[in-house]
PDB file of C-alpha atoms in Angstrom:
ATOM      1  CA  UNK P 242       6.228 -11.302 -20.029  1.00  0.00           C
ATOM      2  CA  UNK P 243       4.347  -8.197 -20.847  1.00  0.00           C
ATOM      3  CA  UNK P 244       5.625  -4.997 -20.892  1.00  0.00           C
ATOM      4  CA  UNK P 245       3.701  -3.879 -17.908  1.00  0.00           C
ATOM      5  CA  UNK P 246       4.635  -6.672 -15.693  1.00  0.00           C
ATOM      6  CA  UNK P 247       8.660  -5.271 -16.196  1.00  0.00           C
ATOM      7  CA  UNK P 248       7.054  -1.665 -14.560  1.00  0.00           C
ATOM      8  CA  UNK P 249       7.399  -3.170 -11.603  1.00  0.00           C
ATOM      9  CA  UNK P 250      10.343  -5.702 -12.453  1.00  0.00           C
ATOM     10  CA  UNK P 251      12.722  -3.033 -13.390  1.00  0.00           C
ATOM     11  CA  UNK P 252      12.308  -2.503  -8.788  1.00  0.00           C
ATOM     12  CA  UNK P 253      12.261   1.251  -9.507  1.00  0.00           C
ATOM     13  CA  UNK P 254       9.903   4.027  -9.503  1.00  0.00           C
ATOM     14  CA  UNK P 255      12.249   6.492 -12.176  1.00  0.00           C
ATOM     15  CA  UNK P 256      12.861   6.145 -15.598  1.00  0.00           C
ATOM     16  CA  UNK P 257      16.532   6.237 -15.547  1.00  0.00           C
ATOM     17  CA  UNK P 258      18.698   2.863 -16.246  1.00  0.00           C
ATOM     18  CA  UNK P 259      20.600   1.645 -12.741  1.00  0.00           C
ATOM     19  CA  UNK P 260      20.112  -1.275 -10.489  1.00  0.00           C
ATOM     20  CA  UNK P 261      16.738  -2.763  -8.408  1.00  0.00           C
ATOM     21  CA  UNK P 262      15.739  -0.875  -5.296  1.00  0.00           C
ATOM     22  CA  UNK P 263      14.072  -1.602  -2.311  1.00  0.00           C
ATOM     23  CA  UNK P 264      11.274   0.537  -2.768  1.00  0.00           C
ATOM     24  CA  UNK P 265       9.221   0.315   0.516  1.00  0.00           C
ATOM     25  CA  UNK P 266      10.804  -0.488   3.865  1.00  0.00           C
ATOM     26  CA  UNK P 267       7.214  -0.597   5.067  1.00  0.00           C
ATOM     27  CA  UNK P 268       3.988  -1.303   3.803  1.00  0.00           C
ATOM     28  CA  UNK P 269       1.045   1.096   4.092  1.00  0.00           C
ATOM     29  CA  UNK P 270      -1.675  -1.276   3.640  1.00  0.00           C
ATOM     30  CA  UNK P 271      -4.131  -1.981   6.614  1.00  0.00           C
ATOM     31  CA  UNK P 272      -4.087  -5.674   7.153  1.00  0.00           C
ATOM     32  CA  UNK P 273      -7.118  -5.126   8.942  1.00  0.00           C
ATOM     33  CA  UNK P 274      -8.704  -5.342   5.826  1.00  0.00           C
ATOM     34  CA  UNK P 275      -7.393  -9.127   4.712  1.00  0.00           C
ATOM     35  CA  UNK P 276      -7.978 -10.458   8.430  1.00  0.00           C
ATOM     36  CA  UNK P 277     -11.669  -9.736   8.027  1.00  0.00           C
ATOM     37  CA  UNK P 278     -11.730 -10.774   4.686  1.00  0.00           C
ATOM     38  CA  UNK P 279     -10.317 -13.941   4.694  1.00  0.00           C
ATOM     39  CA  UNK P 280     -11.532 -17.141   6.430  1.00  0.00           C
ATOM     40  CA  UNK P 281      -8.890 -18.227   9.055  1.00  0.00           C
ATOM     41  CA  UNK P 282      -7.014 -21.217   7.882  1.00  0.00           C
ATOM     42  CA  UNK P 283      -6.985 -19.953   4.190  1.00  0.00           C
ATOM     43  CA  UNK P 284      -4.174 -20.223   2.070  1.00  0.00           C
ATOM     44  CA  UNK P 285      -3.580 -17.187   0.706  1.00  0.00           C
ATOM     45  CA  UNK P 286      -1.328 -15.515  -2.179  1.00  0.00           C
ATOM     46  CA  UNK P 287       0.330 -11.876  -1.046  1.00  0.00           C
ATOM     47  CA  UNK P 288       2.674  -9.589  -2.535  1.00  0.00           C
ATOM     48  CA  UNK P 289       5.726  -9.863  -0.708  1.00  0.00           C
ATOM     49  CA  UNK P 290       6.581  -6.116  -1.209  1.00  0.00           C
ATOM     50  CA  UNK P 291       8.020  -5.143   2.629  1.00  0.00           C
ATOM     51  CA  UNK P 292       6.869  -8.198   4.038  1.00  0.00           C
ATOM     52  CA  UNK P 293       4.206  -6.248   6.591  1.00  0.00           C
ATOM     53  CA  UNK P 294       0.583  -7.812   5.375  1.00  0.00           C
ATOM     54  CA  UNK P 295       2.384 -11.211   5.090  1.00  0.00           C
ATOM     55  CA  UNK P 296       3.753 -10.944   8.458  1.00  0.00           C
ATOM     56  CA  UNK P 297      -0.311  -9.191   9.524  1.00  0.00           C
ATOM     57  CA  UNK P 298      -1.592 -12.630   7.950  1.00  0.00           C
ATOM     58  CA  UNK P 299       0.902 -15.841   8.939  1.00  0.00           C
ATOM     59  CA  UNK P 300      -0.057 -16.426  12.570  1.00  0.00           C
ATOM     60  CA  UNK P 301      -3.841 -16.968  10.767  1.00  0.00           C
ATOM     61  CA  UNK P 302      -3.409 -18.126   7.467  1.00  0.00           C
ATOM     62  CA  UNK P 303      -1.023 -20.156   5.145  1.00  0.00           C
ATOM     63  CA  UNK P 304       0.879 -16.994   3.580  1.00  0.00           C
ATOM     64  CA  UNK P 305       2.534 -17.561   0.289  1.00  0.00           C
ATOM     65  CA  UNK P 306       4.299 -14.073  -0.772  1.00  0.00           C
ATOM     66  CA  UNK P 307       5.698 -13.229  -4.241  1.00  0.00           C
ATOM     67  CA  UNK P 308       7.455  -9.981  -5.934  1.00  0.00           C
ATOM     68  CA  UNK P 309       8.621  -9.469  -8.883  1.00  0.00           C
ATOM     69  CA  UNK P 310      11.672  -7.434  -7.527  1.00  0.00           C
ATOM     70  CA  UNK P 311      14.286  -9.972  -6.235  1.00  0.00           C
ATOM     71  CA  UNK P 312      15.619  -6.588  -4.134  1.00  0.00           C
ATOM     72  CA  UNK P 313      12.776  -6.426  -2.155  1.00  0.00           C
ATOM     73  CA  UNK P 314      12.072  -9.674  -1.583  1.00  0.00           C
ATOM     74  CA  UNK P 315      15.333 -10.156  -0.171  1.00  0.00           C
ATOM     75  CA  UNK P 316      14.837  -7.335   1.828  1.00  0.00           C
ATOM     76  CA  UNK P 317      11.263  -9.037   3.152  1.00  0.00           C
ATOM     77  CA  UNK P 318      12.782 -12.454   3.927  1.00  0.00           C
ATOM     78  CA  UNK P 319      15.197 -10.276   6.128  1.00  0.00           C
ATOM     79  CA  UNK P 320      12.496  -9.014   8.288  1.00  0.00           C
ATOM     80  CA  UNK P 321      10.954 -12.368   8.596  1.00  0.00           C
ATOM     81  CA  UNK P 322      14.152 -13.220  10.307  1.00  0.00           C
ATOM     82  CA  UNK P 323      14.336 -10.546  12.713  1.00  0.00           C
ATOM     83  CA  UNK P 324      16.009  -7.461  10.925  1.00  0.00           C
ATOM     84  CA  UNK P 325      14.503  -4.609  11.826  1.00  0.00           C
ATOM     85  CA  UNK P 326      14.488  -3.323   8.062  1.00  0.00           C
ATOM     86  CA  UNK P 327      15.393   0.420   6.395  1.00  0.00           C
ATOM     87  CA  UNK P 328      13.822   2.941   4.847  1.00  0.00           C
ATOM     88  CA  UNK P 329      13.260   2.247   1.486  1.00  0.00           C
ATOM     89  CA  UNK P 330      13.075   4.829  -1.762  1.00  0.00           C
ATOM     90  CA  UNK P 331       9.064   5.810  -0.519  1.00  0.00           C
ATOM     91  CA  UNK P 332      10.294   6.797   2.710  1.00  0.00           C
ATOM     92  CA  UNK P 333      12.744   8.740   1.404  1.00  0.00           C
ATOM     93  CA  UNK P 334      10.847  10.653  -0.487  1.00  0.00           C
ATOM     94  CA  UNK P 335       8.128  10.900   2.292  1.00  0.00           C
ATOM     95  CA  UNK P 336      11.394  12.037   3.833  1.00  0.00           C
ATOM     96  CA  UNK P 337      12.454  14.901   1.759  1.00  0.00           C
ATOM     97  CA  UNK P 338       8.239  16.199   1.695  1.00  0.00           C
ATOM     98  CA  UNK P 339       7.945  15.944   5.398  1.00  0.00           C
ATOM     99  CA  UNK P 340      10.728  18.690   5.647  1.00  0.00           C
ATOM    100  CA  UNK P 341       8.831  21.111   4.572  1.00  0.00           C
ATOM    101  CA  UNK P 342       6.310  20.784   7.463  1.00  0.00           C
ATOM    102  CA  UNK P 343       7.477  23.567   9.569  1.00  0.00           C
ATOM    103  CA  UNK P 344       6.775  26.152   6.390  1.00  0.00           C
ATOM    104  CA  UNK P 345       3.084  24.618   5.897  1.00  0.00           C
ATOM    105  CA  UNK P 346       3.000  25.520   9.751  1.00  0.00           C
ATOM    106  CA  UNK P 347       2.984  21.945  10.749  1.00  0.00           C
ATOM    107  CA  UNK P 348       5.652  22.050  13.856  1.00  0.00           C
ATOM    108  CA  UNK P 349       6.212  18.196  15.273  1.00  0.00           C
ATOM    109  CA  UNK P 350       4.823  19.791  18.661  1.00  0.00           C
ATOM    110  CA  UNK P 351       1.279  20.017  17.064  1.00  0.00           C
ATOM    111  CA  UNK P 352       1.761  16.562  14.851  1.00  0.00           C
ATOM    112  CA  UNK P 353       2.501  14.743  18.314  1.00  0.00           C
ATOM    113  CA  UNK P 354      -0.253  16.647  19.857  1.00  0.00           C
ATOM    114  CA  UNK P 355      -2.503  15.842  16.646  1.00  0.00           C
ATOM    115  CA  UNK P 356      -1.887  11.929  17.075  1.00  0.00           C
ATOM    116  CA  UNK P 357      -2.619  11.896  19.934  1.00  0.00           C
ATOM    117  CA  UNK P 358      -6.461  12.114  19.918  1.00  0.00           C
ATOM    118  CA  UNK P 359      -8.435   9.447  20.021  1.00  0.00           C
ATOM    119  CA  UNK P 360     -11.971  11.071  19.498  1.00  0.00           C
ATOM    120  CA  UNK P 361     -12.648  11.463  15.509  1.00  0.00           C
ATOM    121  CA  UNK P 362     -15.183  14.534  16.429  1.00  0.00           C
ATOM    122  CA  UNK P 363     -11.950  15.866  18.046  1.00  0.00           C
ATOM    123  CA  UNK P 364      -9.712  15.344  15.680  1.00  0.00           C
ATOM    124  CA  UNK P 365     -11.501  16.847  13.119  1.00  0.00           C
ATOM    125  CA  UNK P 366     -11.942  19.941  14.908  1.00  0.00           C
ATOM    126  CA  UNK P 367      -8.107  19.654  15.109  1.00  0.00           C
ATOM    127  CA  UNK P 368      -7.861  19.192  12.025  1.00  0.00           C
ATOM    128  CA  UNK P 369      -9.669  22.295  10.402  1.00  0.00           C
ATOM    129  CA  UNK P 370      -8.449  24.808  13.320  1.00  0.00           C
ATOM    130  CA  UNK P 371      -4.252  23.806  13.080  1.00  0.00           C
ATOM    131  CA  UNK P 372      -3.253  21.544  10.190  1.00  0.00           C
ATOM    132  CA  UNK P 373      -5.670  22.506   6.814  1.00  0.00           C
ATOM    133  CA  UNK P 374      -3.956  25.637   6.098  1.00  0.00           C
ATOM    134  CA  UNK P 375      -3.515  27.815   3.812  1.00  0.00           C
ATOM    135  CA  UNK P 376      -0.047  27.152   3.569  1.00  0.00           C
ATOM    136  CA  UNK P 377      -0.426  23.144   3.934  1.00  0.00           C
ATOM    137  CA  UNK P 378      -2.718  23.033   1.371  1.00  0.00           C
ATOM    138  CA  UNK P 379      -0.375  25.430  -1.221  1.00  0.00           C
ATOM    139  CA  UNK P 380       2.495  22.687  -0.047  1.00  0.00           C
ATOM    140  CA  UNK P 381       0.339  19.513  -0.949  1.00  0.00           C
ATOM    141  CA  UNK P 382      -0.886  20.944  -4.075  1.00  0.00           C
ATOM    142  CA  UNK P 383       2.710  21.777  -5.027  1.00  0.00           C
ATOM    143  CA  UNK P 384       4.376  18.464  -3.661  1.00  0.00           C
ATOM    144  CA  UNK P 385       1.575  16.661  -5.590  1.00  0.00           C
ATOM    145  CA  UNK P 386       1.658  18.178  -8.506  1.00  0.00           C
ATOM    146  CA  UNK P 387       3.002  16.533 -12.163  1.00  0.00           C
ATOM    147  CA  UNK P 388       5.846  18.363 -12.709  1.00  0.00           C
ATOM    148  CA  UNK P 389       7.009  17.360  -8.948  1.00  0.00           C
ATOM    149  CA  UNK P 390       6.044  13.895  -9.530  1.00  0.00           C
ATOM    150  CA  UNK P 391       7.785  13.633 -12.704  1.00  0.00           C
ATOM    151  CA  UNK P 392      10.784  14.264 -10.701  1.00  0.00           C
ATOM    152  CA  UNK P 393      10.713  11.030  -8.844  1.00  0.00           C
ATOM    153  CA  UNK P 394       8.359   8.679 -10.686  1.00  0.00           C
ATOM    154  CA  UNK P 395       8.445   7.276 -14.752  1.00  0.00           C
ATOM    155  CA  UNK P 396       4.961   7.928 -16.396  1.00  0.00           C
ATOM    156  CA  UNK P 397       4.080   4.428 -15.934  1.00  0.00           C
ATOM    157  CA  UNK P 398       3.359   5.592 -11.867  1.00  0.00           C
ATOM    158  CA  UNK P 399       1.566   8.593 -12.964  1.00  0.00           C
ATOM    159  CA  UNK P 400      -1.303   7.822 -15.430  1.00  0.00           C
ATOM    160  CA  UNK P 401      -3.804   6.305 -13.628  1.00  0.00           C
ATOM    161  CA  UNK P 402      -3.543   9.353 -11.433  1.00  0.00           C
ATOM    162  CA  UNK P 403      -6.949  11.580 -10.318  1.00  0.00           C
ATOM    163  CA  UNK P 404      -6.640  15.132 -11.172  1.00  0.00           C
ATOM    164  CA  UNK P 405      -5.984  17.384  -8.655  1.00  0.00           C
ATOM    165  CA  UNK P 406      -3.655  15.040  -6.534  1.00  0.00           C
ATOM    166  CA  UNK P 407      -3.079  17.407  -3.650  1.00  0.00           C
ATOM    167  CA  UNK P 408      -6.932  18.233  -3.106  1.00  0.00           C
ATOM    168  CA  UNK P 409      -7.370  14.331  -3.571  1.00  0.00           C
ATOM    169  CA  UNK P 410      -5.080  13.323  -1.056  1.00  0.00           C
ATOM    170  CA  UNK P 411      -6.213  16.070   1.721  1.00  0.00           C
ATOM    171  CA  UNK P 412      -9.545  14.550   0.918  1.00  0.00           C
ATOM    172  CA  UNK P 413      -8.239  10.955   2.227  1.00  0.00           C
ATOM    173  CA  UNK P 414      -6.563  12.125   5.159  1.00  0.00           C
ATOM    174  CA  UNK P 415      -9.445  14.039   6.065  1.00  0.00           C
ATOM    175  CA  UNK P 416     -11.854  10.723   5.157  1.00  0.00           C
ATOM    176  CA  UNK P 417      -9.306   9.255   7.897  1.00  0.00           C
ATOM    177  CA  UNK P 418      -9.369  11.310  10.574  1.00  0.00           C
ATOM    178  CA  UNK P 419     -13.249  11.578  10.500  1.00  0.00           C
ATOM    179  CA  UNK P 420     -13.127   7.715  11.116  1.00  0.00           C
ATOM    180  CA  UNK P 421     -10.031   6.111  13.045  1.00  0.00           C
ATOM    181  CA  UNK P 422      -8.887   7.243  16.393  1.00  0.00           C
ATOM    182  CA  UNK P 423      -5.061   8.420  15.650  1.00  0.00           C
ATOM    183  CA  UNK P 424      -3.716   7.240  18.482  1.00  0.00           C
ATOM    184  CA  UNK P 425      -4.198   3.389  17.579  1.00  0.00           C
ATOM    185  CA  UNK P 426      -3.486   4.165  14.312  1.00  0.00           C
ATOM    186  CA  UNK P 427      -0.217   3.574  13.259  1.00  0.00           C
ATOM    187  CA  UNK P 428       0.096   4.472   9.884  1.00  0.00           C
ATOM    188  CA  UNK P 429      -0.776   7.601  10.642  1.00  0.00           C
ATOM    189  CA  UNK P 430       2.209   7.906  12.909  1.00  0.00           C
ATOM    190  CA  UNK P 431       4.521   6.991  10.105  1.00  0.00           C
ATOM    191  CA  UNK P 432       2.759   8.927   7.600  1.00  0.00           C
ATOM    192  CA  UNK P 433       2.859  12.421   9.632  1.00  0.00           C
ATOM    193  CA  UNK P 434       5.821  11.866  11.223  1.00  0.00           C
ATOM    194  CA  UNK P 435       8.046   9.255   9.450  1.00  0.00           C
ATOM    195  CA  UNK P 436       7.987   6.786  12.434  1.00  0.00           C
ATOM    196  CA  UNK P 437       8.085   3.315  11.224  1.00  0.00           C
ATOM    197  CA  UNK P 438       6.484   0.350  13.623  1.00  0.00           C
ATOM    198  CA  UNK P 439       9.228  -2.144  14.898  1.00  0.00           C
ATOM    199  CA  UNK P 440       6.856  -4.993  15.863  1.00  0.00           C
ATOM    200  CA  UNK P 441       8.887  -7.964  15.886  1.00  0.00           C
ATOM    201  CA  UNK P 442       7.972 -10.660  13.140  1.00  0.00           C
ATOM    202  CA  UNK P 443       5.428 -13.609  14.359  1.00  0.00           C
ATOM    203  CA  UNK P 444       6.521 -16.742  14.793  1.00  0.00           C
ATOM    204  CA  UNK P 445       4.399 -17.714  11.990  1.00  0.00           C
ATOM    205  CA  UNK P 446       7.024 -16.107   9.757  1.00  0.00           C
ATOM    206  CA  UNK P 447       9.310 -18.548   9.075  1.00  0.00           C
ATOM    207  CA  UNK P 448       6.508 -20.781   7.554  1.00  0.00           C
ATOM    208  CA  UNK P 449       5.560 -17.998   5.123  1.00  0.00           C
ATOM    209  CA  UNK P 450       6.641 -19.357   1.632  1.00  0.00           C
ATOM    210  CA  UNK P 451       8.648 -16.639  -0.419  1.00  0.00           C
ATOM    211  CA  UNK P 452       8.832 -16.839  -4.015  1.00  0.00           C
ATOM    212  CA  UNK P 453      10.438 -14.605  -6.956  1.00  0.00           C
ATOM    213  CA  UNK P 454       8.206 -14.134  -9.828  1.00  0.00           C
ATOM    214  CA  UNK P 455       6.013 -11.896 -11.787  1.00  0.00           C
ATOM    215  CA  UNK P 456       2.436 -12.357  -9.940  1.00  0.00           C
ATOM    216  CA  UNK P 457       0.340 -13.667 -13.256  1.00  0.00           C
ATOM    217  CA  UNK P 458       3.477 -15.819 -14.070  1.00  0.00           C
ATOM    218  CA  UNK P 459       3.218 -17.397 -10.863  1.00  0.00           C
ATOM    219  CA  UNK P 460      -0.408 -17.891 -10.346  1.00  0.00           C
ATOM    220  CA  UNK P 461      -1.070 -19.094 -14.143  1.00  0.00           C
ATOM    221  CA  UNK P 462       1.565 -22.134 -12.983  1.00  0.00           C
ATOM    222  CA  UNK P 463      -0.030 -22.887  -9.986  1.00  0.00           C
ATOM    223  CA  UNK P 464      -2.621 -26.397  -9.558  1.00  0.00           C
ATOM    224  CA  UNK P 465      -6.326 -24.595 -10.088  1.00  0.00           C
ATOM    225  CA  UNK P 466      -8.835 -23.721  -6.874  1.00  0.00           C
ATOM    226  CA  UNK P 467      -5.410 -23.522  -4.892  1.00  0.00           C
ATOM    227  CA  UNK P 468      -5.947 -20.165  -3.062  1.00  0.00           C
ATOM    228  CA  UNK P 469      -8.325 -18.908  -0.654  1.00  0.00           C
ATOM    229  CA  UNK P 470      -6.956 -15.523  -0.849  1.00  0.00           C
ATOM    230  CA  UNK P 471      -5.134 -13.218  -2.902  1.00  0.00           C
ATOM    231  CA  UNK P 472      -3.765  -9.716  -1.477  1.00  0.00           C
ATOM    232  CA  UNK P 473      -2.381  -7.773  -4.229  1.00  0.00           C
ATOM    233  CA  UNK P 474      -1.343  -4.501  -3.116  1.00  0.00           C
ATOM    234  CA  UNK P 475      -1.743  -2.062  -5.921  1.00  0.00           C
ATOM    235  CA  UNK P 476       0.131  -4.439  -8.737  1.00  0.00           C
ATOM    236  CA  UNK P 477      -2.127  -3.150 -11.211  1.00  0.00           C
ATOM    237  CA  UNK P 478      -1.480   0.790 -10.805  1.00  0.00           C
ATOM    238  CA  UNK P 479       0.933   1.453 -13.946  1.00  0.00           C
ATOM    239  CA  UNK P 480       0.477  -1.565 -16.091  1.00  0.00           C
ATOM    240  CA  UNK P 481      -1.470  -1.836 -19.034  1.00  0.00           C
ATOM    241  CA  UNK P 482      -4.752  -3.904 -19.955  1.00  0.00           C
ATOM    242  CA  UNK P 483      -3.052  -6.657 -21.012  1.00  0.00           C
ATOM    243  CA  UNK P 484      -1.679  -7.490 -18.332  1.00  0.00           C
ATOM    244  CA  UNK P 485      -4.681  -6.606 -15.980  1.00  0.00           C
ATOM    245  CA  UNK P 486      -6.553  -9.140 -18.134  1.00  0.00           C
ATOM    246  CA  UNK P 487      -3.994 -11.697 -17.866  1.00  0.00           C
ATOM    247  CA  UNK P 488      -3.841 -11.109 -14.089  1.00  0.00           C
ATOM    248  CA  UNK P 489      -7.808 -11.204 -13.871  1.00  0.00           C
ATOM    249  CA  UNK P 490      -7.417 -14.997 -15.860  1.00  0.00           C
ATOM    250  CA  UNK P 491      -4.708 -16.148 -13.556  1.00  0.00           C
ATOM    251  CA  UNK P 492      -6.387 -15.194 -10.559  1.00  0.00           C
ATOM    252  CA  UNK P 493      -9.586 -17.090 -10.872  1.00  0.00           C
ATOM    253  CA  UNK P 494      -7.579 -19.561 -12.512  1.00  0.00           C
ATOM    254  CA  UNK P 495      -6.069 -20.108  -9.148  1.00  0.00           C
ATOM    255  CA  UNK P 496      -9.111 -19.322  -7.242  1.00  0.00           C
ATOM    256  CA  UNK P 497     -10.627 -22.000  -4.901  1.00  0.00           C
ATOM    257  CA  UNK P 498     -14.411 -21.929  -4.651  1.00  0.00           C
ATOM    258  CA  UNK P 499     -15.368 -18.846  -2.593  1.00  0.00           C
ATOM    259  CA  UNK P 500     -11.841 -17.163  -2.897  1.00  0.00           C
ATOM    260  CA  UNK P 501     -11.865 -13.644  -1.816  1.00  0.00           C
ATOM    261  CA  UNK P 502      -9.226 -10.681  -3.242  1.00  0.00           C
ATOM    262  CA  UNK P 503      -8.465  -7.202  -2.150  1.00  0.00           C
ATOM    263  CA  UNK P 504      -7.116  -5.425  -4.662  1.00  0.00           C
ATOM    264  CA  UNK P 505      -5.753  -1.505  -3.950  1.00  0.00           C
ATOM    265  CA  UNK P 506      -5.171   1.568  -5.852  1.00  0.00           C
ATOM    266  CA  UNK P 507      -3.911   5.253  -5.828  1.00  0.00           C
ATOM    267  CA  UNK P 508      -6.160   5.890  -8.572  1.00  0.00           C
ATOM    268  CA  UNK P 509     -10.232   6.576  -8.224  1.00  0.00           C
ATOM    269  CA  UNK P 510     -11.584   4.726 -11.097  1.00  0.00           C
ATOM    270  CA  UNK P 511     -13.481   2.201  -8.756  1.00  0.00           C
ATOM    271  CA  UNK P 512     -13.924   4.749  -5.935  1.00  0.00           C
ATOM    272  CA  UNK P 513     -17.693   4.531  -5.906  1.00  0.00           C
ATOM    273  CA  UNK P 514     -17.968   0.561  -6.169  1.00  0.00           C
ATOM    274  CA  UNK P 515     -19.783  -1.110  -3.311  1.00  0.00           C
ATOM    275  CA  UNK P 516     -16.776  -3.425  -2.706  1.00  0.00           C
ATOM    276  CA  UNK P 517     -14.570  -0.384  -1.831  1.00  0.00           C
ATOM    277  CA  UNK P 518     -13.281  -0.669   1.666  1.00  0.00           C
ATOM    278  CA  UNK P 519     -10.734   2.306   0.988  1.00  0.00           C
ATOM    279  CA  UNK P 520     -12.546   4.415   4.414  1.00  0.00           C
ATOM    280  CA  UNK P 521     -11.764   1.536   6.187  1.00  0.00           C
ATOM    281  CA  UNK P 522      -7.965   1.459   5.598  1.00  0.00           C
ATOM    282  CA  UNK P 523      -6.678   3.181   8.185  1.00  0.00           C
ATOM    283  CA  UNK P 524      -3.674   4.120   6.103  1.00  0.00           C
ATOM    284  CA  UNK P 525      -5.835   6.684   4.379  1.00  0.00           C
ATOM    285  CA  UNK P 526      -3.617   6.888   0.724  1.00  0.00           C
ATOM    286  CA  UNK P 527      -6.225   4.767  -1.414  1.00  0.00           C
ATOM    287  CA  UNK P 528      -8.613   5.803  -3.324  1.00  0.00           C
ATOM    288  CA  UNK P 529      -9.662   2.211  -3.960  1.00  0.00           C
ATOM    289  CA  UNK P 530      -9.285  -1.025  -1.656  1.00  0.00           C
ATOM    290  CA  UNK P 531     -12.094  -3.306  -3.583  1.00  0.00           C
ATOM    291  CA  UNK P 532     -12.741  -6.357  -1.802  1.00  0.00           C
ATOM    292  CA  UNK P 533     -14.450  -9.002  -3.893  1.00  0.00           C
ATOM    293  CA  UNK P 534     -15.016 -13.017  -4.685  1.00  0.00           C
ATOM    294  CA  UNK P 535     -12.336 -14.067  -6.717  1.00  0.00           C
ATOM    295  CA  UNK P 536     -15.181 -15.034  -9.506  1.00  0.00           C
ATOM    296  CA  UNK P 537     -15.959 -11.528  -9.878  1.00  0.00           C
ATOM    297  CA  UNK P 538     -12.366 -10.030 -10.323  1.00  0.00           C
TER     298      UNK P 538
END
């Protein structure tokens, strides 16, 4: 195992020696995105991670899910049960930044009021008149900035990073609101406002298979042409080439003829690719969601 595959192993964002975490008690990935992407009846490979896009995918798809923390995968096979889940160590920290709102000028009166418009044209206008302040912008900057980060994440999480994070991120929320109505957008809710979804789990759940491994580890063992899909979150933000050419070999490895992957980032090195569907994910944080054939990963 390389040492990039044990960033993620180790189940925690910091540097500092201690147990596994669970790390996201929801995902912020727009399963919109897979459902168009893959052909129903696929079998497709998904990280596990809170259990949301594999839950998004079972009632269409067979949904194999696999993380490398055994923490959060036991956390995922609880919501497949039923358990309504937690906040895990993003929402915390989403947490601690969202209490800062009122001093940005963002009261939860005008954040309600804000998700509540449906019309993009509208929201916009919203937008630039209420919420891009001054003072918000000063906050994001700040909240975004190394030396904050540092605080939270190991350096792994941070070099892939764009420049200018706060400007960056406005620039995706903005990107959003110019596109998806906020009211049916729930990521948006839980982004502004901390408000998780509690949509019970499918049916469909209990068939998804859950497995605990390193992704390339996995995939390298499996029978070639035996996915139709591969979802794989952002595994590749923080590790090094090695492993991102390992993971490439697996993948297509695995690949059945036609295979399709979406592959996300936080970090804008594929930002102007034609396969980027990052606009398109209503949950606005990516800078890259690169859906491609599985031959050309």
């Amino acid at each position: 195992m390389t040492t990039a595959a044990t960033v993620w192993e180790r189940g925690r964002f910091d540097a500092r020696v201690g147990p596994s975490e669970v790390l996201f008690g929801r995902m912020y990935e727009d399963a919109l995105i897979e459902l168009e992407a893959f052909r129903p009846g696929s079998r497709v490979f998904c990280i596990a991670s809170a259990g949301c896009t594999a839950m998004k995918l079972a009632p269409h798809h067979e949904v194999v899910a696999v993380d490398i923390n055994p923490v959060q995968l036991a956390y995922a096979n609880r919501r497949f049960d039923g358990d309504p889940g937690f906040r895990g160590k993003a929402e915390r920290v989403m947490d601690f930044a969202r209490v800062f709102g009122p001093l940005a000028g963002w009261w939860p009166s005008q954040v309600r009021a804000f998700l509540e418009l449906d019309n993009p044209v509208e929201q916009i206008e919203y937008w630039d008149a209420e919420l891009d302040t001054w003072r918000f912008r000063t906050a994001v900057d700040a909240l975004f900035s190394l030396t904050a980060l540092r605080s939270v994440y190991a350096p792994r999480f941070l070099d892939f990073l764009p420049k200018r994070l706060g400007a960056v991120m406005r620039g995706r929320m903005k990107r959003c609101f110019e596109r998806h109505p906020n009211r049916s957008n729930p990521y948006a809710r839980s982004l502004l406002l901390g408000e998780l979804p509690s949509d019970p789990p499918p049916p469909e759940a209990k068939n998804i298979r859950l497995v605990h491994a390193d992704a390339a580890s996995f995939l390298e063992n499996e029978p070639p042409g035996s996915f139709d899909g591969f979802t794989l979150s952002n595994i590749l933000d923080g590790v090094d080439n090695a492993y991102r050419q390992r993971l490439f070999a697996a993948v297509k490895r695995a690949a059945a003829p036609e295979a399709v992957t979406v592959l996300r980032s936080f970090g804008d090195a594929s930002a102007s690719s034609p396969a980027n569907r990052a606009a398109d994910d209503r949950a606005m944080l990516w800078g890259s969601v690169l859906v491609r054939p599985a031959g050309a990963f």
